[in-house]
Each structure stands twice: as structure tokens, then as C-alpha cells.
Amino acid sequence: MKVVVTGAAGFIGSHLSESLLADGHEVTGIDAFTDYYERPVKERNLQACRDHQRFRLVEGRLQDMDLRKVLDGAQRVFHLAAQAGVRASWGREFAHYTEHNVLATQRLLEAARLSGGTRVVYASSSSVYGDAASLPLGEDAACHPVSPYGVTKLAAEHLGRLYERNFGLPVVSLRYFTVYGPRQRADMAFHRFLKAARDGAEIHLYGDGTQTRDFTFVSDIVAATRAAADSGRPGGVYNVGGGERVALNDVLDRIEHVTGRRLTVVREEVQKGDMRDTFADTSAARRDLGFRSTVPLGEGLEREWQWIRGQA
Ligand code: NAD
């Protein structure tokens, strides 16, 4: 199959592209190498794909390129390109979020509908929910994002729904819950914590550590994303989570256990935009996508730790 992966040089996009290539697909990756983090990191993410004969990279911003040409003949589009990061989405930086998350998505959907025959999977986020009245979060829970980032991810989901309703474009949105594993972005908590453990540096923890998260290992995210293209309900939205609700203080204990190092923790104020708790109800993904979380937190942390150690 000919497939397109946007954000192919990113953390999740590079894993997804490798998985598709391994199963014999022809992958066109699109990435703009935005400066949210350094290009050499993204080049390393892409290395295995670049070495592959069935991989082609189109470099540029989705909102500027002739997408109809790139999408021509593609049977699947996995849309992962975005400006990620909750805390950076306030202030002037918000312009990046509207550009890369909303406008770029609209341009992609427009090209997909005109190219015909393509299914689109959109990487949405648990950030669309905001602070929940009750847990676990079902897909029909009210969405009141607490960050500008979450607002843009929700807006793009709505665009997907509009293109499905009005033009019959099969779009499926997945709400990823905190993704981790090798290549995790350096601004994310596990990466920062494990790197600090490796280097004997201080860990900066925002809030009192009782906030909870549902962490999802990247290979489980890849499996769900691929399954969504095959059996997701067009216009549908699915949670994808690891299935365990863990407090950040507990994460620190587990990190000490996995790394065998004592951590020095500096506690800081809660950051604006951070959700208090997340925990996914994944029954819809289990039913329609055959989704199962297969990597428990202890094992996933160990794998990310091995990767972080290799980066030194
Ligand atoms: P990432 O920053 O590592 O990857 C995103 C990639 O998209 C980058 O390589 C960037 O250069 C590229 N990009 C950004 N805007 C672009 C544009 N306009 N045109 C072309 N390329 C562009 O992020 P990630 O952590 O791999 O996240 C991937 C997707 O998953 C994002 O849509 C993100 O919102 C979503 N998501 C991630 C998480 C998580 O925990 N990492 C959780 C929920 C949702």
C-alpha cells in the first residue's frame, strides 16, 4: 500500500513509519523539521527510514506544499505533524499552534478529499478533555481543554468530523494519552527524569506529584494508529491509553527502581495548561480496533532508560 505519514521525523511518526516499512508498505514521510527541537534529533529519528528503499521524504510545511501531488495514489494518510507541547502554547507562541495544528490540518483534509480514496487517521490528544468531572474519560465526556494546545487539537478533530460529514472523507481521530518510549521528545517528563537520573542532575517536578497520568508506550500507539486506518469508524474518535493511572510521585519511585539511582527532586509550581488527571476508557478502541495495551509501565520505562543511556 502507498501511505503518507505527516510528522515522520518526529518521535511517534518515525516509529510509525518504520513499522509500516517493515510490513512492506511504500511510505512517503512529510516533515518540516520545525525548530521546536533540534534538527539533528529528528534526523536521528529518521535514520532507519532514510536507509529504506521504499521510503521517500518530502520536506516542507503541510500548509505550503502542493499536497494533492504528494497524496496522489495514497490509500492511507496518518496525520501526526503538529506543534506539540502544552506549556509553550501560551502567549505569542500560539501562532505556531494555529498554523501547524489547525491550518495545516485543514489544508491536508482539503487535499485528501480532492485526491479521493484515502483514509485519514488524525493524532489527537487527551489534552482535548481538560479537567474531567469523572474518570476514566470516555470519548463522550465534555471537552473543555485547559491549554491553548488542547484547543487547537480539538479544533482539528472538529475539522476532521466536518470533512467526514460534508464530503464523506473517512477520518478517524485518536486521542493519545501521554506517549513515551525511545525517542520521546526531550521536553516530556520521562525523558527529562531519566536523563537527570543518568547525569545525576536535579529533577524539576511541577506540582505536588499527586497528579496522575495514563502513560502509553509508543509501540502500542503505533499499533492502534495502524488499526484505526483499517477498522476505525469514519468520523469516529477513540481514546488510546496504557490502562494504568499512575501518580507522578509513583513514577519517580519506579524510575529510582529501574535506574538504581537516587533522584534529587525540586518541586515547582503547577504549570498553567497542565491537566490534573488523565485516565482513558479504551473500551471503544478495544471493540473497534482490537486495541490492547501490551507494554506495562515498568517494562516501558526500562526500554526508555536503555535508550536514554545510549544517548550519553
Ligand atoms: P514531534 O514534535 O516529535 O513530531 C511532530 C513532527 O511534526 C515534527 O518532526 C515536526 O517537525 C513536524 N511538523 C510540525 N508541524 C509541521 C507542519 N506544519 N508541516 C510538516 N511537518 C510539521 O511530536 P510527537 O510527540 O511525535 O507527536 C506526534 C503527534 O501526536 C502530534 O500530533 C501530537 O499532537 C500528538 N500527540 C502526542 C502525544 C505525546 O505524548 N507525544 C500525546 C498526544 C498527542
mmCIF file of C-alpha atoms and ligand atoms in Angstrom:
data_model
loop_
_atom_site.group_PDB
_atom_site.id
_atom_site.type_symbol
_atom_site.label_atom_id
_atom_site.label_comp_id
_atom_site.label_asym_id
_atom_site.label_seq_id
_atom_site.Cartn_x
_atom_site.Cartn_y
_atom_site.Cartn_z
ATOM 1 C CA MET A 1 0.000 0.000 0.000
ATOM 2 C CA LYS A 2 1.090 3.572 -0.597
ATOM 3 C CA VAL A 3 0.797 5.534 2.642
ATOM 4 C CA VAL A 4 1.669 9.036 3.812
ATOM 5 C CA VAL A 5 2.907 9.876 7.303
ATOM 6 C CA THR A 6 2.994 13.550 8.291
ATOM 7 C CA GLY A 7 5.436 14.421 11.075
ATOM 8 C CA ALA A 8 7.555 11.416 10.025
ATOM 9 C CA ALA A 9 10.724 12.799 11.625
ATOM 10 C CA GLY A 10 9.057 13.203 14.998
ATOM 11 C CA PHE A 11 9.012 10.891 17.990
ATOM 12 C CA ILE A 12 5.872 8.915 17.140
ATOM 13 C CA GLY A 13 5.880 9.482 13.364
ATOM 14 C CA SER A 14 9.297 7.872 12.966
ATOM 15 C CA HIS A 15 8.222 4.734 14.865
ATOM 16 C CA LEU A 16 5.025 4.534 12.818
ATOM 17 C CA SER A 17 6.921 4.921 9.533
ATOM 18 C CA GLU A 18 9.369 2.158 10.479
ATOM 19 C CA SER A 19 6.523 -0.174 11.383
ATOM 20 C CA LEU A 20 4.773 0.465 8.036
ATOM 21 C CA LEU A 21 8.002 -0.070 6.097
ATOM 22 C CA ALA A 22 8.672 -3.307 7.961
ATOM 23 C CA ASP A 23 5.322 -4.613 6.715
ATOM 24 C CA GLY A 24 6.112 -3.862 3.088
ATOM 25 C CA HIS A 25 4.296 -0.560 2.574
ATOM 26 C CA GLU A 26 5.573 2.305 0.487
ATOM 27 C CA VAL A 27 5.885 5.290 2.825
ATOM 28 C CA THR A 28 6.027 8.961 1.929
ATOM 29 C CA GLY A 29 7.038 10.931 5.004
ATOM 30 C CA ILE A 30 6.349 14.648 5.251
ATOM 31 C CA ASP A 31 8.161 16.824 7.764
ATOM 32 C CA ALA A 32 9.091 20.486 8.033
ATOM 33 C CA PHE A 33 11.794 19.992 10.687
ATOM 34 C CA THR A 34 10.236 22.757 12.744
ATOM 35 C CA ASP A 35 12.554 24.258 15.335
ATOM 36 C CA TYR A 36 10.598 23.155 18.434
ATOM 37 C CA TYR A 37 13.582 20.875 18.963
ATOM 38 C CA GLU A 38 16.841 20.382 17.098
ATOM 39 C CA ARG A 39 17.025 19.036 13.588
ATOM 40 C CA PRO A 40 19.841 16.538 14.349
ATOM 41 C CA VAL A 41 17.493 14.782 16.804
ATOM 42 C CA LYS A 42 14.853 14.443 14.090
ATOM 43 C CA GLU A 43 17.467 13.288 11.578
ATOM 44 C CA ARG A 44 18.441 10.538 14.018
ATOM 45 C CA ASN A 45 14.783 9.568 14.427
ATOM 46 C CA LEU A 46 14.528 9.235 10.642
ATOM 47 C CA GLN A 47 17.774 7.371 10.066
ATOM 48 C CA ALA A 48 16.318 3.855 9.719
ATOM 49 C CA CYS A 49 13.585 5.118 7.360
ATOM 50 C CA ARG A 50 16.018 7.040 5.190
ATOM 51 C CA ASP A 51 18.035 3.842 4.722
ATOM 52 C CA HIS A 52 14.947 2.121 3.355
ATOM 53 C CA GLN A 53 14.261 1.827 -0.380
ATOM 54 C CA ARG A 54 10.502 2.198 -0.003
ATOM 55 C CA PHE A 55 10.777 5.466 1.939
ATOM 56 C CA ARG A 56 10.605 8.929 0.447
ATOM 57 C CA LEU A 57 10.821 12.166 2.387
ATOM 58 C CA VAL A 58 9.070 15.332 1.316
ATOM 59 C CA GLU A 59 10.448 18.211 3.321
ATOM 60 C CA GLY A 60 8.211 21.199 3.927
ATOM 61 C CA ARG A 61 5.242 22.604 5.780
ATOM 62 C CA LEU A 62 1.904 20.983 5.053
ATOM 63 C CA GLN A 63 0.245 24.367 4.758
ATOM 64 C CA ASP A 64 2.624 25.483 1.990
ATOM 65 C CA MET A 65 3.091 22.445 -0.234
ATOM 66 C CA ASP A 66 1.175 21.030 -3.174
ATOM 67 C CA LEU A 67 -0.398 18.257 -1.132
ATOM 68 C CA ARG A 68 -2.553 16.882 -3.918
ATOM 69 C CA LYS A 69 0.575 15.775 -5.718
ATOM 70 C CA VAL A 70 2.042 14.185 -2.594
ATOM 71 C CA LEU A 71 -1.205 12.403 -1.716
ATOM 72 C CA ASP A 72 -1.782 11.117 -5.234
ATOM 73 C CA GLY A 73 -2.412 7.348 -5.096
ATOM 74 C CA ALA A 74 -2.111 7.167 -1.296
ATOM 75 C CA GLN A 75 -4.560 4.826 0.394
ATOM 76 C CA ARG A 76 -3.808 5.995 3.918
ATOM 77 C CA VAL A 77 -2.737 9.289 5.439
ATOM 78 C CA PHE A 78 -1.504 9.243 9.022
ATOM 79 C CA HIS A 79 -1.550 12.844 10.206
ATOM 80 C CA LEU A 80 0.885 13.264 13.097
ATOM 81 C CA ALA A 81 2.552 16.565 12.209
ATOM 82 C CA ALA A 82 1.816 19.180 14.834
ATOM 83 C CA GLN A 83 3.252 21.743 17.147
ATOM 84 C CA ALA A 84 3.319 19.675 20.326
ATOM 85 C CA GLY A 85 3.774 20.838 23.931
ATOM 86 C CA VAL A 86 1.180 22.134 26.322
ATOM 87 C CA ARG A 87 3.178 24.640 28.335
ATOM 88 C CA ALA A 88 4.674 26.505 25.377
ATOM 89 C CA SER A 89 1.286 27.178 23.822
ATOM 90 C CA TRP A 90 0.549 30.432 25.691
ATOM 91 C CA GLY A 91 1.469 33.920 24.523
ATOM 92 C CA ARG A 92 2.988 34.753 21.156
ATOM 93 C CA GLU A 93 3.919 31.124 20.507
ATOM 94 C CA PHE A 94 0.242 30.366 19.977
ATOM 95 C CA ALA A 95 0.633 31.431 16.337
ATOM 96 C CA HIS A 96 2.707 28.256 15.766
ATOM 97 C CA TYR A 97 -0.118 26.163 17.192
ATOM 98 C CA THR A 98 -2.800 27.635 14.965
ATOM 99 C CA GLU A 99 -0.515 27.350 11.909
ATOM 100 C CA HIS A 100 0.774 23.811 12.413
ATOM 101 C CA ASN A 101 -2.209 22.248 14.146
ATOM 102 C CA VAL A 102 -5.273 23.916 12.666
ATOM 103 C CA LEU A 103 -4.387 25.446 9.299
ATOM 104 C CA ALA A 104 -2.079 22.577 8.295
ATOM 105 C CA THR A 105 -4.808 20.050 9.161
ATOM 106 C CA GLN A 106 -7.407 21.897 7.112
ATOM 107 C CA ARG A 107 -5.065 22.003 4.103
ATOM 108 C CA LEU A 108 -4.400 18.290 4.438
ATOM 109 C CA LEU A 109 -8.081 17.377 4.721
ATOM 110 C CA GLU A 110 -8.878 19.512 1.683
ATOM 111 C CA ALA A 111 -6.209 17.752 -0.374
ATOM 112 C CA ALA A 112 -7.314 14.326 0.888
ATOM 113 C CA ARG A 113 -10.917 14.885 -0.134
ATOM 114 C CA LEU A 114 -9.877 16.002 -3.599
ATOM 115 C CA SER A 115 -7.484 13.113 -4.086
ATOM 116 C CA GLY A 116 -10.239 10.565 -3.287
ATOM 117 C CA GLY A 117 -9.889 7.057 -1.923
ATOM 118 C CA THR A 118 -7.687 7.992 1.027
ATOM 119 C CA ARG A 119 -8.443 7.202 4.653
ATOM 120 C CA VAL A 120 -7.105 9.673 7.198
ATOM 121 C CA VAL A 121 -6.047 8.944 10.765
ATOM 122 C CA TYR A 122 -5.534 12.025 12.907
ATOM 123 C CA ALA A 123 -3.315 12.029 16.007
ATOM 124 C CA SER A 124 -5.374 13.923 18.557
ATOM 125 C CA SER A 125 -4.676 14.147 22.266
ATOM 126 C CA SER A 126 -6.087 13.572 25.739
ATOM 127 C CA SER A 127 -5.483 17.322 26.133
ATOM 128 C CA VAL A 128 -8.817 17.953 24.430
ATOM 129 C CA TYR A 129 -10.630 16.888 27.617
ATOM 130 C CA GLY A 130 -9.226 19.316 30.174
ATOM 131 C CA ASP A 131 -10.039 18.714 33.815
ATOM 132 C CA ALA A 132 -12.526 15.911 33.990
ATOM 133 C CA ALA A 133 -15.600 15.636 36.160
ATOM 134 C CA SER A 134 -15.030 11.895 36.472
ATOM 135 C CA LEU A 135 -12.562 9.217 35.439
ATOM 136 C CA PRO A 136 -11.938 7.186 33.371
ATOM 137 C CA LEU A 137 -12.540 9.508 30.444
ATOM 138 C CA GLY A 138 -14.941 8.184 27.845
ATOM 139 C CA GLU A 139 -14.952 9.694 24.360
ATOM 140 C CA ASP A 140 -18.323 11.303 25.056
ATOM 141 C CA ALA A 141 -17.019 13.232 28.095
ATOM 142 C CA ALA A 142 -17.253 17.017 27.761
ATOM 143 C CA CYS A 143 -14.186 18.597 26.143
ATOM 144 C CA HIS A 144 -13.005 21.751 27.915
ATOM 145 C CA PRO A 145 -9.270 21.974 27.166
ATOM 146 C CA VAL A 146 -7.138 23.747 29.784
ATOM 147 C CA SER A 147 -4.347 24.694 27.348
ATOM 148 C CA PRO A 148 -4.253 26.577 24.043
ATOM 149 C CA TYR A 149 -2.562 23.456 22.597
ATOM 150 C CA GLY A 150 -5.614 21.388 23.591
ATOM 151 C CA VAL A 151 -7.886 23.938 21.913
ATOM 152 C CA THR A 152 -6.029 23.540 18.604
ATOM 153 C CA LYS A 153 -6.031 19.723 18.807
ATOM 154 C CA LEU A 154 -9.791 19.793 19.417
ATOM 155 C CA ALA A 155 -10.328 22.257 16.580
ATOM 156 C CA ALA A 156 -8.508 19.911 14.196
ATOM 157 C CA GLU A 157 -10.647 16.993 15.377
ATOM 158 C CA HIS A 158 -13.742 19.040 14.586
ATOM 159 C CA LEU A 159 -12.375 19.799 11.130
ATOM 160 C CA GLY A 160 -11.942 16.074 10.557
ATOM 161 C CA ARG A 161 -15.535 15.479 11.542
ATOM 162 C CA LEU A 162 -16.720 18.225 9.190
ATOM 163 C CA TYR A 163 -14.855 16.743 6.256
ATOM 164 C CA GLU A 164 -16.325 13.334 7.034
ATOM 165 C CA ARG A 165 -19.899 14.672 7.270
ATOM 166 C CA ASN A 166 -19.795 17.027 4.318
ATOM 167 C CA PHE A 167 -17.555 15.212 1.868
ATOM 168 C CA GLY A 168 -17.589 11.603 3.090
ATOM 169 C CA LEU A 169 -13.832 11.670 3.752
ATOM 170 C CA PRO A 170 -13.119 8.752 6.104
ATOM 171 C CA VAL A 171 -11.320 10.450 9.010
ATOM 172 C CA VAL A 172 -10.668 8.731 12.335
ATOM 173 C CA SER A 173 -9.270 10.646 15.322
ATOM 174 C CA LEU A 174 -7.248 9.006 18.070
ATOM 175 C CA ARG A 175 -6.802 10.692 21.429
ATOM 176 C CA TYR A 176 -3.345 9.621 22.525
ATOM 177 C CA PHE A 177 -2.676 9.604 26.276
ATOM 178 C CA THR A 178 0.909 10.655 27.234
ATOM 179 C CA VAL A 179 3.157 8.666 24.917
ATOM 180 C CA TYR A 180 6.618 7.508 25.994
ATOM 181 C CA GLY A 181 9.435 5.212 24.879
ATOM 182 C CA PRO A 182 12.684 5.561 22.904
ATOM 183 C CA ARG A 183 12.916 8.894 21.008
ATOM 184 C CA GLN A 184 10.461 10.573 23.342
ATOM 185 C CA ARG A 185 10.688 14.349 22.998
ATOM 186 C CA ALA A 186 13.173 15.986 25.363
ATOM 187 C CA ASP A 187 10.517 18.328 26.786
ATOM 188 C CA MET A 188 8.451 15.400 28.093
ATOM 189 C CA ALA A 189 8.580 14.250 31.717
ATOM 190 C CA PHE A 190 10.038 10.727 31.400
ATOM 191 C CA HIS A 191 12.784 11.930 29.100
ATOM 192 C CA ARG A 192 13.706 14.750 31.487
ATOM 193 C CA PHE A 193 13.545 12.478 34.548
ATOM 194 C CA LEU A 194 15.585 9.622 33.064
ATOM 195 C CA LYS A 195 18.186 11.993 31.672
ATOM 196 C CA ALA A 196 18.518 13.644 35.090
ATOM 197 C CA ALA A 197 18.916 10.187 36.684
ATOM 198 C CA ARG A 198 21.623 9.338 34.148
ATOM 199 C CA ASP A 199 23.510 12.607 34.672
ATOM 200 C CA GLY A 200 22.996 12.909 38.442
ATOM 201 C CA ALA A 201 21.121 16.182 37.866
ATOM 202 C CA GLU A 202 18.095 17.635 39.647
ATOM 203 C CA ILE A 203 14.599 16.733 38.547
ATOM 204 C CA HIS A 204 12.134 19.592 38.331
ATOM 205 C CA LEU A 205 8.642 18.365 39.149
ATOM 206 C CA TYR A 206 5.717 20.687 38.541
ATOM 207 C CA GLY A 207 3.017 20.416 41.208
ATOM 208 C CA ASP A 208 2.995 18.193 44.288
ATOM 209 C CA GLY A 209 3.315 14.956 42.312
ATOM 210 C CA THR A 210 -0.135 13.652 43.197
ATOM 211 C CA GLN A 211 -1.383 14.477 39.687
ATOM 212 C CA THR A 212 -1.987 11.289 37.691
ATOM 213 C CA ARG A 213 -1.433 10.212 34.094
ATOM 214 C CA ASP A 214 -2.252 7.303 31.846
ATOM 215 C CA PHE A 215 1.052 6.575 30.056
ATOM 216 C CA THR A 216 1.115 4.743 26.718
ATOM 217 C CA PHE A 217 4.148 3.006 25.248
ATOM 218 C CA VAL A 218 4.910 4.103 21.703
ATOM 219 C CA SER A 219 4.587 0.640 20.088
ATOM 220 C CA ASP A 220 1.028 0.381 21.438
ATOM 221 C CA ILE A 221 0.271 3.804 19.962
ATOM 222 C CA VAL A 222 1.657 2.656 16.606
ATOM 223 C CA ALA A 223 -0.475 -0.495 16.651
ATOM 224 C CA ALA A 224 -3.647 1.468 17.460
ATOM 225 C CA THR A 225 -2.882 4.059 14.795
ATOM 226 C CA ARG A 226 -2.437 1.430 12.118
ATOM 227 C CA ALA A 227 -5.569 -0.435 13.231
ATOM 228 C CA ALA A 228 -7.585 2.801 13.089
ATOM 229 C CA ALA A 229 -6.855 3.086 9.373
ATOM 230 C CA ASP A 230 -8.192 -0.418 8.790
ATOM 231 C CA SER A 231 -11.183 -0.648 11.083
ATOM 232 C CA GLY A 232 -11.837 2.747 12.704
ATOM 233 C CA ARG A 233 -15.351 4.095 12.233
ATOM 234 C CA PRO A 234 -15.248 7.035 9.797
ATOM 235 C CA GLY A 235 -15.944 10.201 11.802
ATOM 236 C CA GLY A 236 -15.118 8.248 14.971
ATOM 237 C CA VAL A 237 -12.943 9.270 17.924
ATOM 238 C CA TYR A 238 -11.038 6.762 20.057
ATOM 239 C CA ASN A 239 -9.014 7.013 23.250
ATOM 240 C CA VAL A 240 -5.669 5.199 23.224
ATOM 241 C CA GLY A 241 -4.156 4.767 26.688
ATOM 242 C CA GLY A 242 -1.869 2.412 28.545
ATOM 243 C CA GLY A 243 -4.565 1.333 31.011
ATOM 244 C CA GLU A 244 -2.888 2.281 34.275
ATOM 245 C CA ARG A 245 -3.425 5.521 36.228
ATOM 246 C CA VAL A 246 -0.167 6.478 37.932
ATOM 247 C CA ALA A 247 0.717 9.447 40.154
ATOM 248 C CA LEU A 248 3.880 11.338 39.234
ATOM 249 C CA ASN A 249 5.324 10.608 42.716
ATOM 250 C CA ASP A 250 4.882 6.919 41.975
ATOM 251 C CA VAL A 251 6.631 7.399 38.617
ATOM 252 C CA LEU A 252 9.651 8.814 40.476
ATOM 253 C CA ASP A 253 9.774 5.720 42.712
ATOM 254 C CA ARG A 254 9.626 3.485 39.672
ATOM 255 C CA ILE A 255 12.385 5.470 37.994
ATOM 256 C CA GLU A 256 14.596 5.009 41.041
ATOM 257 C CA HIS A 257 13.865 1.295 40.854
ATOM 258 C CA VAL A 258 14.568 0.993 37.099
ATOM 259 C CA THR A 259 17.701 3.146 37.113
ATOM 260 C CA GLY A 260 19.047 2.100 40.504
ATOM 261 C CA ARG A 261 19.788 5.800 41.225
ATOM 262 C CA ARG A 262 18.522 8.155 43.935
ATOM 263 C CA LEU A 263 16.743 11.170 42.473
ATOM 264 C CA THR A 264 17.042 14.759 43.653
ATOM 265 C CA VAL A 265 13.638 16.312 43.168
ATOM 266 C CA VAL A 266 12.972 20.055 43.115
ATOM 267 C CA ARG A 267 9.269 20.766 43.425
ATOM 268 C CA GLU A 268 7.915 23.678 41.446
ATOM 269 C CA GLU A 269 4.569 25.385 40.910
ATOM 270 C CA VAL A 270 1.883 23.688 38.837
ATOM 271 C CA GLN A 271 2.240 24.915 35.255
ATOM 272 C CA LYS A 272 -0.652 26.597 33.508
ATOM 273 C CA GLY A 273 -2.095 24.252 30.899
ATOM 274 C CA ASP A 274 -1.276 21.007 32.712
ATOM 275 C CA MET A 275 -4.226 18.707 33.327
ATOM 276 C CA ARG A 276 -4.741 17.425 36.851
ATOM 277 C CA ASP A 277 -5.519 13.789 35.962
ATOM 278 C CA THR A 278 -5.875 11.635 32.885
ATOM 279 C CA PHE A 279 -7.115 8.083 32.578
ATOM 280 C CA ALA A 280 -8.556 6.616 29.374
ATOM 281 C CA ASP A 281 -11.576 4.421 28.940
ATOM 282 C CA THR A 282 -10.356 2.383 25.964
ATOM 283 C CA SER A 283 -13.382 0.130 25.509
ATOM 284 C CA ALA A 284 -14.257 1.668 22.100
ATOM 285 C CA ALA A 285 -10.698 1.124 20.807
ATOM 286 C CA ARG A 286 -10.761 -2.434 22.122
ATOM 287 C CA ARG A 287 -14.049 -3.117 20.398
ATOM 288 C CA ASP A 288 -13.438 -1.462 17.005
ATOM 289 C CA LEU A 289 -9.643 -1.504 16.664
ATOM 290 C CA GLY A 290 -8.824 -4.672 18.562
ATOM 291 C CA PHE A 291 -6.580 -2.465 20.704
ATOM 292 C CA ARG A 292 -4.725 -3.958 23.660
ATOM 293 C CA SER A 293 -2.032 -2.200 25.639
ATOM 294 C CA THR A 294 0.822 -4.695 25.667
ATOM 295 C CA VAL A 295 3.726 -2.862 27.346
ATOM 296 C CA PRO A 296 3.311 -2.277 31.092
ATOM 297 C CA LEU A 297 4.859 0.841 32.614
ATOM 298 C CA GLY A 298 7.794 -0.914 34.314
ATOM 299 C CA GLU A 299 8.882 -2.554 31.060
ATOM 300 C CA GLY A 300 8.352 0.601 29.016
ATOM 301 C CA LEU A 301 10.407 2.690 31.452
ATOM 302 C CA GLU A 302 13.195 0.141 31.265
ATOM 303 C CA ARG A 303 13.216 0.419 27.454
ATOM 304 C CA GLU A 304 13.274 4.203 27.510
ATOM 305 C CA TRP A 305 16.027 4.097 30.153
ATOM 306 C CA GLN A 306 18.184 1.882 27.912
ATOM 307 C CA TRP A 307 17.660 4.348 25.082
ATOM 308 C CA ILE A 308 18.498 7.382 27.258
ATOM 309 C CA ARG A 309 21.685 5.666 28.435
ATOM 310 C CA GLY A 310 22.675 5.092 24.823
ATOM 311 C CA GLN A 311 22.308 8.823 24.100
ATOM 312 C CA ALA A 312 25.034 9.921 26.513
HETATM 313 P P1 NAD B 1 7.096 15.625 17.498
HETATM 314 O O1 NAD B 1 7.243 17.083 17.723
HETATM 315 O O2 NAD B 1 8.221 14.740 17.874
HETATM 316 O O3 NAD B 1 6.714 15.328 15.981
HETATM 317 C C1 NAD B 1 5.949 16.219 15.185
HETATM 318 C C2 NAD B 1 6.668 16.408 13.851
HETATM 319 O O4 NAD B 1 5.833 17.183 13.004
HETATM 320 C C3 NAD B 1 7.993 17.157 13.977
HETATM 321 O O5 NAD B 1 9.045 16.397 13.412
HETATM 322 C C4 NAD B 1 7.761 18.471 13.212
HETATM 323 O O6 NAD B 1 8.924 18.919 12.529
HETATM 324 C C5 NAD B 1 6.641 18.086 12.262
HETATM 325 N N1 NAD B 1 5.775 19.215 11.878
HETATM 326 C C6 NAD B 1 5.174 20.098 12.720
HETATM 327 N N2 NAD B 1 4.407 20.964 12.025
HETATM 328 C C7 NAD B 1 4.521 20.616 10.719
HETATM 329 C C8 NAD B 1 3.947 21.127 9.515
HETATM 330 N N3 NAD B 1 3.132 22.177 9.530
HETATM 331 N N4 NAD B 1 4.252 20.526 8.349
HETATM 332 C C9 NAD B 1 5.099 19.449 8.317
HETATM 333 N N5 NAD B 1 5.676 18.930 9.440
HETATM 334 C C10 NAD B 1 5.384 19.511 10.620
HETATM 335 O O7 NAD B 1 5.761 15.200 18.302
HETATM 336 P P2 NAD B 1 5.242 13.747 18.776
HETATM 337 O O8 NAD B 1 5.382 13.687 20.242
HETATM 338 O O9 NAD B 1 5.804 12.681 17.898
HETATM 339 O O10 NAD B 1 3.685 13.901 18.462
HETATM 340 C C11 NAD B 1 3.120 13.434 17.233
HETATM 341 C C12 NAD B 1 1.619 13.728 17.219
HETATM 342 O O11 NAD B 1 0.970 13.083 18.317
HETATM 343 C C13 NAD B 1 1.274 15.208 17.342
HETATM 344 O O12 NAD B 1 0.161 15.472 16.518
HETATM 345 C C14 NAD B 1 0.889 15.368 18.796
HETATM 346 O O13 NAD B 1 -0.014 16.447 18.990
HETATM 347 C C15 NAD B 1 0.220 14.025 19.055
HETATM 348 N N6 NAD B 1 0.245 13.624 20.460
HETATM 349 C C16 NAD B 1 1.436 13.316 21.059
HETATM 350 C C17 NAD B 1 1.440 12.919 22.380
HETATM 351 C C18 NAD B 1 2.718 12.553 23.085
HETATM 352 O O14 NAD B 1 2.639 12.177 24.278
HETATM 353 N N7 NAD B 1 3.879 12.618 22.455
HETATM 354 C C19 NAD B 1 0.239 12.840 23.111
HETATM 355 C C20 NAD B 1 -0.940 13.186 22.462
HETATM 356 C C21 NAD B 1 -0.941 13.555 21.134
#
